[in-house]
mmCIF file of C-alpha atoms in Angstrom:
data_model
loop_
_atom_site.group_PDB
_atom_site.id
_atom_site.type_symbol
_atom_site.label_atom_id
_atom_site.label_comp_id
_atom_site.label_asym_id
_atom_site.label_seq_id
_atom_site.Cartn_x
_atom_site.Cartn_y
_atom_site.Cartn_z
ATOM 1 C CA MET J 174 -12.801 13.755 8.622
ATOM 2 C CA GLY J 175 -11.391 16.200 6.314
ATOM 3 C CA ALA J 176 -8.418 16.066 4.006
ATOM 4 C CA SER J 177 -5.853 18.859 3.092
ATOM 5 C CA VAL J 178 -3.353 18.718 0.327
ATOM 6 C CA LEU J 179 0.216 19.648 1.406
ATOM 7 C CA VAL J 180 2.452 20.551 -1.655
ATOM 8 C CA VAL J 181 6.032 20.643 -0.757
ATOM 9 C CA SER J 182 8.119 23.553 -2.332
ATOM 10 C CA PRO J 183 10.762 22.217 -4.770
ATOM 11 C CA ASN J 184 13.093 24.783 -3.343
ATOM 12 C CA ARG J 185 13.433 23.049 -0.127
ATOM 13 C CA PRO J 186 17.140 22.213 0.611
ATOM 14 C CA SER J 187 18.067 18.700 -0.307
ATOM 15 C CA ARG J 188 21.314 18.366 1.687
ATOM 16 C CA ALA J 189 22.091 18.736 5.317
ATOM 17 C CA SER J 190 25.368 20.373 6.399
ATOM 18 C CA VAL J 191 27.849 18.125 8.242
ATOM 19 C CA THR J 192 27.180 19.703 11.596
ATOM 20 C CA THR J 193 23.426 19.242 11.233
ATOM 21 C CA PHE J 194 24.110 15.547 10.234
ATOM 22 C CA ARG J 195 26.191 14.916 13.031
ATOM 23 C CA ALA J 196 23.771 16.330 15.439
ATOM 24 C CA LEU J 197 21.074 14.183 14.123
ATOM 25 C CA VAL J 198 23.310 11.157 14.468
ATOM 26 C CA TRP J 199 24.035 12.165 18.169
ATOM 27 C CA SER J 200 20.347 12.533 18.784
ATOM 28 C CA GLY J 201 19.644 9.068 17.482
ATOM 29 C CA PHE J 202 22.452 7.721 19.786
ATOM 30 C CA ARG J 203 21.195 9.510 22.811
ATOM 31 C CA ARG J 204 17.539 8.252 22.099
ATOM 32 C CA TYR J 205 18.478 4.611 22.202
ATOM 33 C CA ALA J 206 20.980 5.201 25.109
ATOM 34 C CA THR J 207 18.049 6.384 27.180
ATOM 35 C CA TYR J 208 16.449 2.905 27.371
ATOM 36 C CA ARG J 209 19.039 1.008 29.634
ATOM 37 C CA GLN J 210 16.764 -1.724 30.796
ATOM 38 C CA ALA J 211 15.416 -2.390 27.347
ATOM 39 C CA THR J 212 19.158 -2.747 26.103
ATOM 40 C CA VAL J 213 19.872 -5.101 28.965
ATOM 41 C CA ALA J 214 16.906 -7.154 28.328
ATOM 42 C CA GLY J 215 17.373 -7.276 24.489
ATOM 43 C CA MET J 216 21.035 -8.208 25.102
ATOM 44 C CA PHE J 217 20.110 -11.077 27.405
ATOM 45 C CA THR J 218 17.433 -12.374 24.666
ATOM 46 C CA ASN J 219 20.045 -12.173 22.121
ATOM 47 C CA ILE J 220 22.551 -14.239 24.071
ATOM 48 C CA VAL J 221 19.824 -16.994 24.905
ATOM 49 C CA PHE J 222 18.993 -17.247 21.273
ATOM 50 C CA GLY J 223 22.504 -17.320 20.358
ATOM 51 C CA PHE J 224 23.052 -20.553 22.336
ATOM 52 C CA LEU J 225 20.088 -22.086 20.655
ATOM 53 C CA ARG J 226 21.065 -21.264 17.171
ATOM 54 C CA CYS J 227 24.715 -22.219 17.669
ATOM 55 C CA TYR J 228 23.861 -25.646 19.011
ATOM 56 C CA VAL J 229 21.396 -26.301 16.139
ATOM 57 C CA LEU J 230 23.826 -25.417 13.452
ATOM 58 C CA LEU J 231 26.819 -27.138 15.232
ATOM 59 C CA ALA J 232 24.409 -30.361 15.262
ATOM 60 C CA VAL J 233 24.017 -29.847 11.402
ATOM 61 C CA ALA J 234 27.544 -29.580 10.808
ATOM 62 C CA GLY J 235 28.180 -32.636 12.988
ATOM 63 C CA GLY J 236 25.653 -34.691 10.795
ATOM 64 C CA ALA J 237 27.266 -33.440 7.557
ATOM 65 C CA ALA J 238 30.018 -35.419 5.565
ATOM 66 C CA GLY J 239 33.348 -34.117 6.716
ATOM 67 C CA GLY J 240 31.792 -32.215 9.656
ATOM 68 C CA MET J 241 31.179 -29.119 7.385
ATOM 69 C CA ALA J 242 27.909 -27.633 6.339
ATOM 70 C CA ALA J 243 27.590 -25.516 3.231
ATOM 71 C CA GLY J 244 31.337 -24.786 3.384
ATOM 72 C CA TYR J 245 31.413 -23.855 7.036
ATOM 73 C CA ASP J 246 33.414 -25.692 9.625
ATOM 74 C CA PRO J 247 32.039 -25.703 13.286
ATOM 75 C CA THR J 248 34.378 -22.711 14.248
ATOM 76 C CA GLN J 249 33.086 -20.751 11.253
ATOM 77 C CA LEU J 250 29.466 -21.628 12.174
ATOM 78 C CA ALA J 251 29.866 -20.452 15.866
ATOM 79 C CA THR J 252 31.490 -17.219 14.646
ATOM 80 C CA TYR J 253 28.631 -16.787 12.157
ATOM 81 C CA VAL J 254 25.957 -17.211 14.923
ATOM 82 C CA TRP J 255 27.592 -15.055 17.717
ATOM 83 C CA VAL J 256 28.641 -12.144 15.457
ATOM 84 C CA GLY J 257 25.114 -12.350 13.919
ATOM 85 C CA GLN J 258 23.559 -12.000 17.338
ATOM 86 C CA GLY J 259 25.680 -9.081 17.946
ATOM 87 C CA LEU J 260 24.851 -7.484 14.678
ATOM 88 C CA LEU J 261 21.042 -8.072 14.684
ATOM 89 C CA ASN J 262 20.509 -4.720 16.731
ATOM 90 C CA VAL J 263 23.239 -3.004 14.836
ATOM 91 C CA VAL J 264 21.889 -3.580 11.337
ATOM 92 C CA GLY J 265 18.247 -3.269 12.772
ATOM 93 C CA ILE J 266 16.177 -5.100 10.132
ATOM 94 C CA TRP J 267 13.085 -5.255 12.445
ATOM 95 C CA GLY J 268 11.106 -2.861 14.795
ATOM 96 C CA TRP J 269 11.229 0.463 13.058
ATOM 97 C CA THR J 270 8.024 2.006 12.286
ATOM 98 C CA ASP J 271 8.771 5.772 12.802
ATOM 99 C CA LEU J 272 7.925 6.942 9.393
ATOM 100 C CA SER J 273 4.749 4.996 8.865
ATOM 101 C CA ASP J 274 3.503 6.066 12.182
ATOM 102 C CA ARG J 275 3.986 9.746 11.275
ATOM 103 C CA ILE J 276 2.389 9.422 8.043
ATOM 104 C CA ARG J 277 -0.763 7.739 9.514
ATOM 105 C CA THR J 278 -1.046 10.348 12.225
ATOM 106 C CA GLY J 279 -0.343 13.378 9.695
ATOM 107 C CA ASP J 280 2.820 14.252 11.893
ATOM 108 C CA ILE J 281 4.893 13.803 8.652
ATOM 109 C CA ALA J 282 3.819 17.289 7.577
ATOM 110 C CA ALA J 283 6.161 18.764 10.330
ATOM 111 C CA ASP J 284 8.991 16.596 8.809
ATOM 112 C CA LEU J 285 8.365 17.953 5.481
ATOM 113 C CA LEU J 286 8.555 21.595 6.540
ATOM 114 C CA ARG J 287 11.943 21.111 8.150
ATOM 115 C CA PRO J 288 15.120 22.163 6.184
ATOM 116 C CA VAL J 289 16.610 18.503 6.324
ATOM 117 C CA PRO J 290 14.864 16.058 3.975
ATOM 118 C CA PRO J 291 13.218 13.031 5.702
ATOM 119 C CA VAL J 292 15.502 10.504 4.235
ATOM 120 C CA THR J 293 18.687 12.314 5.294
ATOM 121 C CA ALA J 294 17.265 13.010 8.843
ATOM 122 C CA TYR J 295 15.931 9.389 9.410
ATOM 123 C CA LEU J 296 19.418 7.942 7.979
ATOM 124 C CA ALA J 297 21.307 10.336 10.380
ATOM 125 C CA ALA J 298 19.305 9.041 13.277
ATOM 126 C CA ASP J 299 19.634 5.416 12.386
ATOM 127 C CA LEU J 300 23.305 5.597 12.123
ATOM 128 C CA GLY J 301 23.184 6.951 15.668
ATOM 129 C CA ARG J 302 21.056 3.996 16.585
ATOM 130 C CA ALA J 303 23.551 1.594 15.020
ATOM 131 C CA THR J 304 26.385 3.326 16.708
ATOM 132 C CA HIS J 305 24.762 2.618 20.171
ATOM 133 C CA GLY J 306 24.005 -0.885 19.084
ATOM 134 C CA MET J 307 27.529 -1.639 18.088
ATOM 135 C CA LEU J 308 28.690 -0.405 21.568
ATOM 136 C CA ALA J 309 25.836 -1.859 23.807
ATOM 137 C CA ARG J 310 24.520 -4.834 21.899
ATOM 138 C CA PHE J 311 27.488 -6.148 19.629
ATOM 139 C CA ILE J 312 30.157 -6.735 22.145
ATOM 140 C CA PRO J 313 28.567 -8.643 24.772
ATOM 141 C CA PRO J 314 27.198 -11.452 22.727
ATOM 142 C CA VAL J 315 30.525 -11.937 20.906
ATOM 143 C CA ILE J 316 32.343 -12.046 24.405
ATOM 144 C CA VAL J 317 29.864 -14.843 25.422
ATOM 145 C CA GLY J 318 30.485 -16.769 22.188
ATOM 146 C CA LEU J 319 34.155 -16.529 22.911
ATOM 147 C CA ILE J 320 33.889 -17.744 26.385
ATOM 148 C CA PHE J 321 31.714 -20.831 25.470
ATOM 149 C CA PHE J 322 32.581 -21.693 21.898
ATOM 150 C CA PRO J 323 35.799 -21.689 19.849
ATOM 151 C CA LEU J 324 35.212 -18.623 17.487
ATOM 152 C CA ALA J 325 37.364 -17.948 14.342
ATOM 153 C CA VAL J 326 40.079 -15.399 14.825
ATOM 154 C CA PRO J 327 40.772 -13.295 11.742
ATOM 155 C CA ALA J 328 43.712 -14.848 9.879
ATOM 156 C CA ARG J 329 43.790 -12.065 7.241
ATOM 157 C CA TRP J 330 44.765 -8.493 7.690
ATOM 158 C CA GLN J 331 41.969 -7.362 5.490
ATOM 159 C CA THR J 332 39.102 -9.135 7.302
ATOM 160 C CA VAL J 333 38.666 -6.417 9.992
ATOM 161 C CA PRO J 334 38.547 -3.377 7.957
ATOM 162 C CA LEU J 335 36.350 -5.173 5.240
ATOM 163 C CA PHE J 336 33.975 -6.246 7.995
ATOM 164 C CA ALA J 337 33.829 -2.795 9.308
ATOM 165 C CA LEU J 338 32.886 -1.412 5.814
ATOM 166 C CA SER J 339 30.403 -4.264 5.396
ATOM 167 C CA VAL J 340 28.716 -3.469 8.622
ATOM 168 C CA ILE J 341 28.410 0.238 7.620
ATOM 169 C CA LEU J 342 26.838 -0.726 4.258
ATOM 170 C CA ALA J 343 24.517 -3.104 5.835
ATOM 171 C CA VAL J 344 23.311 -0.466 8.227
ATOM 172 C CA ILE J 345 22.593 1.794 5.292
ATOM 173 C CA GLY J 346 20.972 -0.754 3.126
ATOM 174 C CA SER J 347 18.716 -2.009 6.014
ATOM 175 C CA PHE J 348 17.750 1.587 6.575
ATOM 176 C CA ALA J 349 16.740 2.007 2.979
ATOM 177 C CA CYS J 350 14.702 -1.232 2.907
ATOM 178 C CA ARG J 351 12.848 -0.300 5.952
ATOM 179 C CA PHE J 352 12.244 3.237 4.763
ATOM 180 C CA LEU J 353 10.836 1.858 1.647
ATOM 181 C CA VAL J 354 8.434 -0.528 3.437
ATOM 182 C CA ASN J 355 7.423 2.272 5.859
ATOM 183 C CA ALA J 356 6.867 4.643 2.688
ATOM 184 C CA THR J 357 4.045 2.431 1.489
ATOM 185 C CA ALA J 358 1.907 4.216 4.147
ATOM 186 C CA TYR J 359 2.020 7.284 1.794
ATOM 187 C CA TRP J 360 -0.442 5.336 -0.558
ATOM 188 C CA LEU J 361 -1.936 2.818 1.755
ATOM 189 C CA GLN J 362 -2.275 5.104 4.918
ATOM 190 C CA ASP J 363 -1.438 1.908 7.045
ATOM 191 C CA ALA J 364 1.765 -0.098 6.467
ATOM 192 C CA ARG J 365 1.146 -2.763 9.064
ATOM 193 C CA GLY J 366 0.801 -5.230 6.371
ATOM 194 C CA PRO J 367 3.877 -4.659 4.469
ATOM 195 C CA ILE J 368 5.848 -4.371 7.678
ATOM 196 C CA MET J 369 4.619 -7.721 8.801
ATOM 197 C CA LEU J 370 5.660 -9.242 5.370
ATOM 198 C CA TRP J 371 9.103 -7.544 5.667
ATOM 199 C CA THR J 372 9.508 -9.105 9.142
ATOM 200 C CA LEU J 373 8.599 -12.551 8.215
ATOM 201 C CA GLY J 374 10.728 -12.594 4.978
ATOM 202 C CA SER J 375 13.805 -10.650 6.111
ATOM 203 C CA GLY J 376 14.693 -12.979 8.828
ATOM 204 C CA VAL J 377 15.074 -15.829 6.497
ATOM 205 C CA LEU J 378 16.346 -14.048 3.266
ATOM 206 C CA THR J 379 18.934 -12.006 5.058
ATOM 207 C CA GLY J 380 20.723 -15.045 6.559
ATOM 208 C CA LEU J 381 19.742 -14.385 10.158
ATOM 209 C CA TYR J 382 18.109 -17.744 11.009
ATOM 210 C CA PHE J 383 20.735 -19.899 8.936
ATOM 211 C CA PRO J 384 23.393 -19.234 6.289
ATOM 212 C CA LEU J 385 21.961 -18.527 2.764
ATOM 213 C CA ARG J 386 24.769 -21.047 1.648
ATOM 214 C CA LEU J 387 22.357 -23.904 2.727
ATOM 215 C CA PHE J 388 20.197 -23.007 -0.082
ATOM 216 C CA PRO J 389 20.752 -24.470 -3.521
ATOM 217 C CA ASP J 390 23.400 -22.630 -5.480
ATOM 218 C CA TRP J 391 21.032 -21.129 -8.133
ATOM 219 C CA ALA J 392 18.684 -19.780 -5.265
ATOM 220 C CA VAL J 393 21.823 -18.156 -3.565
ATOM 221 C CA ALA J 394 22.868 -16.544 -6.835
ATOM 222 C CA VAL J 395 19.349 -15.184 -7.403
ATOM 223 C CA LEU J 396 19.230 -13.720 -3.903
ATOM 224 C CA TRP J 397 22.601 -12.162 -4.003
ATOM 225 C CA LEU J 398 22.567 -10.736 -7.548
ATOM 226 C CA GLY J 399 18.645 -9.896 -7.496
ATOM 227 C CA THR J 400 17.994 -8.494 -3.995
ATOM 228 C CA PRO J 401 19.751 -6.404 -1.384
ATOM 229 C CA LEU J 402 18.863 -8.942 1.328
ATOM 230 C CA PRO J 403 21.862 -10.942 1.607
ATOM 231 C CA GLY J 404 24.006 -7.844 2.143
ATOM 232 C CA LEU J 405 22.125 -6.927 5.397
ATOM 233 C CA LEU J 406 23.565 -9.838 7.358
ATOM 234 C CA GLN J 407 24.908 -12.720 5.271
ATOM 235 C CA THR J 408 27.754 -10.712 3.754
ATOM 236 C CA PRO J 409 29.297 -9.136 6.812
ATOM 237 C CA LEU J 410 28.950 -12.478 8.594
ATOM 238 C CA ASP J 411 30.732 -14.439 5.946
ATOM 239 C CA VAL J 412 33.413 -11.835 6.049
ATOM 240 C CA ALA J 413 33.783 -12.271 9.807
ATOM 241 C CA ALA J 414 33.842 -15.940 9.418
ATOM 242 C CA GLU J 415 36.367 -15.765 6.492
ATOM 243 C CA ARG J 416 34.136 -18.181 4.526
ATOM 244 C CA ASP J 417 35.324 -17.105 1.147
ATOM 245 C CA SER J 418 38.805 -16.164 -0.548
ATOM 246 C CA PRO J 419 39.824 -12.656 -0.084
ATOM 247 C CA ALA J 420 38.934 -11.672 -3.713
ATOM 248 C CA LEU J 421 35.463 -13.167 -3.506
ATOM 249 C CA GLN J 422 34.862 -11.350 -0.164
ATOM 250 C CA ALA J 423 35.851 -8.101 -1.691
ATOM 251 C CA GLY J 424 33.539 -8.683 -4.609
ATOM 252 C CA LEU J 425 30.690 -9.506 -2.362
ATOM 253 C CA VAL J 426 31.184 -6.187 -0.308
ATOM 254 C CA ALA J 427 31.438 -4.309 -3.544
ATOM 255 C CA LEU J 428 28.107 -5.927 -4.553
ATOM 256 C CA GLN J 429 26.832 -4.935 -1.201
ATOM 257 C CA ALA J 430 27.685 -1.279 -1.774
ATOM 258 C CA VAL J 431 25.936 -1.085 -5.164
ATOM 259 C CA TRP J 432 22.780 -2.527 -3.531
ATOM 260 C CA ALA J 433 23.127 0.078 -0.794
ATOM 261 C CA VAL J 434 23.339 3.063 -3.249
ATOM 262 C CA ILE J 435 20.514 1.571 -5.317
ATOM 263 C CA MET J 436 18.235 1.118 -2.310
ATOM 264 C CA LEU J 437 19.062 4.583 -0.731
ATOM 265 C CA ALA J 438 18.440 6.307 -4.293
ATOM 266 C CA LEU J 439 15.158 4.479 -4.565
ATOM 267 C CA ALA J 440 14.191 5.633 -1.045
ATOM 268 C CA ARG J 441 14.923 9.198 -2.098
ATOM 269 C CA LEU J 442 12.847 8.812 -5.379
ATOM 270 C CA VAL J 443 9.845 7.329 -3.531
ATOM 271 C CA GLN J 444 10.016 10.069 -1.032
ATOM 272 C CA HIS J 445 10.116 12.656 -3.719
ATOM 273 C CA ARG J 446 7.135 11.320 -5.450
ATOM 274 C CA ALA J 447 5.261 11.289 -2.169
ATOM 275 C CA GLU J 448 6.173 14.681 -1.451
ATOM 276 C CA ARG J 449 4.639 16.122 -4.733
ATOM 277 C CA LYS J 450 1.187 15.718 -3.395
ATOM 278 C CA LEU J 451 0.399 14.375 0.055
ATOM 279 C CA VAL J 452 -3.089 14.133 1.535
ATOM 280 C CA LEU J 453 -3.126 14.536 5.242
ATOM 281 C CA GLN J 454 -6.259 12.943 6.885
ATOM 282 C CA GLY J 455 -7.959 15.158 9.365
ATOM 283 C CA GLY J 456 -6.106 18.225 8.107
#
């Protein structure tokens, strides 16, 4: 198979208009709203695993001194689990291979010729996906949790707006991480290895399977300060459960925002480097 070199013009527009961005968000929403049966099946699976995770963590709390595990009481743990099950498909840490697939097949060339840069276009579509997930996949697990378990009701006025901001930052941070993992295909041609490593590691290090506060304090500090991973799930879940004081919660969300900006900027940098000289297989 031959190879051709595509050099992208540096004069290509770097920003999309608000109208274009909104249209891309809407297209992402419609794409995921099409698969109604998959949505229902995924929602059912999330609820089933919610029961399993909740009973396991409640058992951990029941066997701990004072009935609390890592600073969470049973109500906070139940809230952590069921809000986490709802956020799983909103944040979307798994299952996205659009970029790596298009790099592997060479279809990325069409994306590079469009007026909207790939990072912006994929981010807009991902925000549409997250919006659909919030409407279709977040609410049902939380309602089930409310029916079968005592969940924590926000006692502070700032919890709800801070949680909403934290979820938005988690979606952006998750997108940037997934984009970087997929972008390894620019150099490897096949990103299945990095994607598999991401899938295995992200479930543990984002706080999906269990709260990261169960780790030793030094490990928690390293993860929170040195990686963006806790900001993808742990931070919004701790905000929802009101695990910490208002000042500490605000600080964690601010750290989450810093990491979201860093990772998004890194995604743009990697994409720019890849665009400078891209070899398309079979061109």
